Coordinates of C-alpha atoms and ligand atoms in Angstrom, one line a residue:
X1 CA 100.0 -154.4 -29.1
X2 CA 102.6 -157.1 -27.7
X3 CA 105.9 -155.9 -26.5
X4 CA 108.9 -158.0 -26.3
X5 CA 111.6 -156.3 -24.2
X6 CA 115.3 -158.0 -24.6
X7 CA 118.3 -157.2 -26.6
X8 CA 118.3 -159.9 -29.6
X9 CA 121.8 -161.2 -28.6
X10 CA 120.1 -162.5 -25.4
X11 CA 117.6 -165.1 -24.7
X12 CA 115.2 -162.8 -25.8
X13 CA 116.2 -164.2 -29.1
X14 CA 114.0 -167.0 -28.0
X15 CA 110.5 -165.2 -28.0
X16 CA 111.7 -163.3 -31.0
X17 CA 111.8 -166.8 -33.1
X18 CA 108.9 -167.6 -32.2
X19 CA 106.8 -163.9 -33.3
X20 CA 108.5 -164.4 -36.7
X21 CA 107.4 -168.2 -36.9
X22 CA 103.8 -167.2 -36.2
X23 CA 104.0 -164.1 -38.2
X24 CA 102.8 -162.1 -35.3
X25 CA 103.0 -158.0 -35.1
X26 CA 104.9 -157.1 -32.4
X27 CA 107.0 -154.2 -30.9
X28 CA 110.4 -154.8 -29.7
X29 CA 112.3 -153.1 -26.8
X30 CA 115.8 -154.0 -27.3
X31 CA 116.2 -153.3 -23.6
X32 CA 119.9 -154.6 -22.7
X33 CA 121.5 -155.9 -19.4
X34 CA 124.9 -154.5 -19.7
X35 CA 124.0 -150.6 -19.7
X36 CA 121.3 -150.8 -16.8
X37 CA 118.5 -151.1 -18.8
X38 CA 117.2 -154.3 -17.2
X39 CA 117.6 -152.0 -13.6
X40 CA 115.4 -149.5 -14.9
X41 CA 112.4 -148.6 -12.9
X42 CA 110.2 -148.9 -16.5
X43 CA 111.3 -152.2 -16.9
X44 CA 111.4 -153.4 -13.4
X45 CA 107.3 -152.6 -13.6
X46 CA 107.4 -155.3 -16.3
X47 CA 109.6 -158.0 -14.6
X48 CA 110.5 -157.4 -11.1
X49 CA 113.1 -160.0 -11.3
X50 CA 114.9 -157.7 -13.5
X51 CA 115.7 -160.1 -16.3
X52 CA 115.1 -160.4 -20.4
X53 CA 113.1 -161.5 -21.8
X54 CA 109.8 -160.2 -20.8
X55 CA 106.6 -159.3 -22.6
X56 CA 103.6 -157.1 -22.1
X57 CA 100.7 -158.4 -23.8
X58 CA 97.9 -155.6 -23.8
X59 CA 99.0 -155.3 -20.1
X60 CA 99.5 -158.9 -19.2
X61 CA 102.8 -159.0 -18.6
X62 CA 105.1 -162.5 -18.3
X63 CA 108.7 -163.4 -18.1
X64 CA 111.1 -166.5 -18.4
X65 CA 111.7 -167.3 -22.3
X66 CA 109.8 -170.6 -22.1
X67 CA 106.8 -169.4 -20.4
X68 CA 106.7 -167.1 -22.6
X69 CA 107.3 -169.1 -26.0
X70 CA 104.6 -171.5 -24.8
X71 CA 102.3 -168.7 -24.0
X72 CA 102.5 -167.0 -27.3
X73 CA 102.3 -170.7 -29.3
X74 CA 99.1 -171.8 -27.4
X75 CA 97.7 -168.1 -28.1
X76 CA 98.3 -167.8 -31.5
X77 CA 97.9 -171.6 -32.3
X78 CA 99.2 -172.7 -35.8
X79 CA 101.8 -175.4 -36.5
X80 CA 104.2 -174.9 -33.6
X81 CA 101.6 -175.4 -31.0
X82 CA 101.1 -178.9 -29.5
X83 CA 98.2 -180.6 -30.6
X84 CA 97.5 -183.0 -27.9
X85 CA 98.0 -183.4 -24.5
X86 CA 100.7 -186.0 -24.9
X87 CA 102.5 -183.8 -27.6
X88 CA 102.2 -180.8 -25.3
X89 CA 103.8 -183.0 -22.2
X90 CA 106.5 -183.9 -24.6
X91 CA 107.1 -180.3 -25.5
X92 CA 107.4 -179.2 -21.8
X93 CA 109.8 -182.2 -21.2
X94 CA 112.2 -181.1 -23.8
X95 CA 112.1 -177.6 -22.8
X96 CA 112.7 -178.3 -19.2
X97 CA 115.3 -180.6 -20.0
X98 CA 116.9 -178.3 -21.9
X99 CA 117.0 -175.6 -19.1
X100 CA 118.0 -177.5 -16.4
X101 CA 120.2 -180.3 -17.9
X102 CA 122.0 -178.2 -20.7
X103 CA 121.5 -174.2 -20.6
X104 CA 123.8 -173.7 -17.6
X105 CA 126.9 -175.9 -19.2
X106 CA 126.5 -174.5 -22.6
X107 CA 126.1 -170.8 -21.1
X108 CA 129.5 -171.4 -19.1
X109 CA 131.2 -172.6 -22.4
X110 CA 129.6 -169.6 -24.4
X111 CA 130.7 -167.0 -21.4
X112 CA 134.5 -168.5 -21.4
X113 CA 135.1 -168.2 -25.2
X114 CA 133.1 -165.2 -25.8
X115 CA 135.4 -162.4 -27.8
X116 CA 134.4 -159.0 -26.6
X117 CA 135.4 -155.7 -26.9
X118 CA 138.1 -155.2 -24.5
X119 CA 137.2 -152.7 -21.8
X120 CA 133.4 -152.9 -22.7
X121 CA 130.3 -153.3 -20.5
X122 CA 129.6 -156.3 -22.0
X123 CA 133.0 -157.5 -21.2
X124 CA 133.0 -156.5 -17.6
X125 CA 129.4 -158.3 -17.2
X126 CA 130.8 -161.6 -18.7
X127 CA 133.9 -161.6 -16.9
X128 CA 132.0 -160.5 -13.4
X129 CA 130.5 -163.8 -13.8
X130 CA 132.6 -166.0 -15.6
X131 CA 136.2 -165.1 -14.8
X132 CA 138.6 -166.8 -17.5
X133 CA 139.3 -170.2 -16.3
X134 CA 139.8 -173.2 -18.9
X135 CA 138.9 -175.6 -16.2
X136 CA 135.6 -174.2 -16.3
X137 CA 135.0 -174.8 -19.9
X138 CA 136.5 -178.4 -19.5
X139 CA 133.8 -179.1 -16.6
X140 CA 131.3 -177.7 -18.8
X141 CA 132.0 -179.5 -21.8
X142 CA 132.4 -182.7 -19.7
X143 CA 128.9 -181.8 -18.2
X144 CA 127.5 -182.0 -21.3
X145 CA 128.2 -185.4 -23.1
X146 CA 125.5 -187.3 -21.2
X147 CA 122.9 -184.8 -22.3
X148 CA 124.3 -184.4 -25.7
X149 CA 124.2 -188.3 -26.1
X150 CA 120.7 -188.6 -24.7
X151 CA 119.6 -185.9 -27.5
X152 CA 121.5 -187.8 -30.2
X153 CA 119.9 -191.0 -29.6
X154 CA 116.5 -189.6 -29.5
X155 CA 116.9 -187.7 -32.9
X156 CA 118.6 -191.1 -34.5
X157 CA 115.0 -192.1 -35.8
X158 CA 112.9 -189.2 -36.2
X159 CA 114.1 -185.7 -37.7
X160 CA 112.4 -183.3 -35.1
X161 CA 112.1 -183.7 -31.6
X162 CA 108.0 -184.8 -31.6
X163 CA 108.3 -186.6 -35.3
X164 CA 108.5 -185.2 -38.6
X165 CA 107.9 -181.7 -38.1
X166 CA 109.2 -178.4 -36.3
X167 CA 107.5 -177.7 -33.1
X168 CA 107.6 -175.4 -30.3
X169 CA 109.9 -178.3 -28.5
X170 CA 112.4 -177.8 -31.4
X171 CA 112.5 -174.1 -31.3
X172 CA 112.8 -173.9 -27.2
X173 CA 115.6 -176.3 -27.1
X174 CA 117.4 -175.5 -30.2
X175 CA 117.5 -171.6 -29.2
X176 CA 119.3 -173.2 -26.1
X177 CA 121.6 -174.9 -28.1
X178 CA 122.1 -171.9 -30.5
X179 CA 124.7 -170.5 -27.7
X180 CA 126.6 -173.5 -28.7
X181 CA 126.7 -172.3 -32.0
X182 CA 127.8 -168.8 -31.0
X183 CA 130.6 -170.3 -28.8
X184 CA 131.7 -172.6 -31.8
X185 CA 131.0 -175.6 -29.8
X186 CA 131.8 -178.9 -31.6
X187 CA 128.5 -180.8 -32.0
X188 CA 130.4 -183.2 -34.8
X189 CA 130.5 -186.3 -32.1
X190 CA 126.9 -185.9 -32.0
X191 CA 126.2 -186.1 -35.6
X192 CA 122.1 -186.2 -35.0
X193 CA 122.1 -183.2 -32.9
X194 CA 124.4 -181.5 -35.4
X195 CA 121.9 -181.9 -38.5
X196 CA 118.9 -181.4 -35.9
X197 CA 120.2 -177.9 -34.8
X198 CA 121.2 -177.1 -38.5
X199 CA 117.7 -178.1 -39.8
X200 CA 116.6 -175.8 -36.8
X201 CA 118.3 -172.7 -37.1
X202 CA 118.1 -172.5 -41.0
X203 CA 114.6 -171.9 -40.7
X204 CA 114.1 -168.2 -42.2
X205 CA 112.2 -167.2 -38.8
X206 CA 115.5 -168.4 -36.8
X207 CA 117.2 -165.0 -37.3
X208 CA 116.2 -161.3 -37.6
X209 CA 115.1 -160.3 -41.3
X210 CA 118.3 -158.4 -43.0
X211 CA 117.8 -154.8 -42.2
X212 CA 117.4 -153.1 -46.0
Ligands
LIG301 N1 115.6 -168.1 -17.0 C1 115.4 -166.7 -17.6 C2 116.8 -166.4 -17.5 C3 116.7 -165.1 -18.1 C4 118.1 -164.0 -17.9 O1 118.7 -164.5 -16.9 N2 118.2 -163.1 -18.8 C5 119.5 -162.7 -18.7 C6 119.8 -162.0 -20.2 S1 120.2 -163.4 -21.4 C7 119.5 -161.1 -18.0 O2 118.5 -160.7 -18.1 N3 120.6 -160.7 -17.3 C8 120.3 -159.5 -16.6 C9 121.2 -159.8 -15.2 O3 122.0 -160.6 -15.2 O4 121.3 -158.5 -14.5 C10 115.0 -167.0 -19.0 O5 114.8 -167.9 -19.8 O6 114.2 -166.2 -19.4

């Protein structure tokens, strides 16, 4: 059985979203970084880098959220997976773009704005990595202007990154942009991005099912 390691509030949200889109059976192990879970011997045997998400698919262990998403989508096929070499290349282009051009700055905004229980482990984790500094937030917002304008322009003539339908390219990029939603980032100067992101995250599979 496929096992997904990682707290749902972390980048593990990315493969969890893929699994729900594909209707996969899986076991979720909510390993957390703030309580030492990612440093345990059991987890380091899955991912020696000590980062979530990671998966164990019947003995095949893999880390890095985007690599996991691509592996799962290609293994299980369906509507998410690229249908041609060109679509695969575009999906990779947008996934790498989100990770290299957007994620670091959006994460900086998220970490600066996150409201965390005072004195908690998670607060300690965030503030060690990102001490409160308005200049950091402003610099990150400025750095996002160019990539957001690029995406806004791309989406002026299409509903989704590769055309008319939602694919893994959208899931990968929207899962990075979700950090902006959590940080109440103002996407309104980029209306095409705002609408596209709304379309992506309003998919039923984008969030965990409600507990009954
Ligand atoms: N590039 C990696 C980043 C993974 C990563 O940094 N995950 C964080 C949680 S979202 C983590 O495991 N942090 C553990 C730590 O900082 O010790 C990916 O996309 O999977």
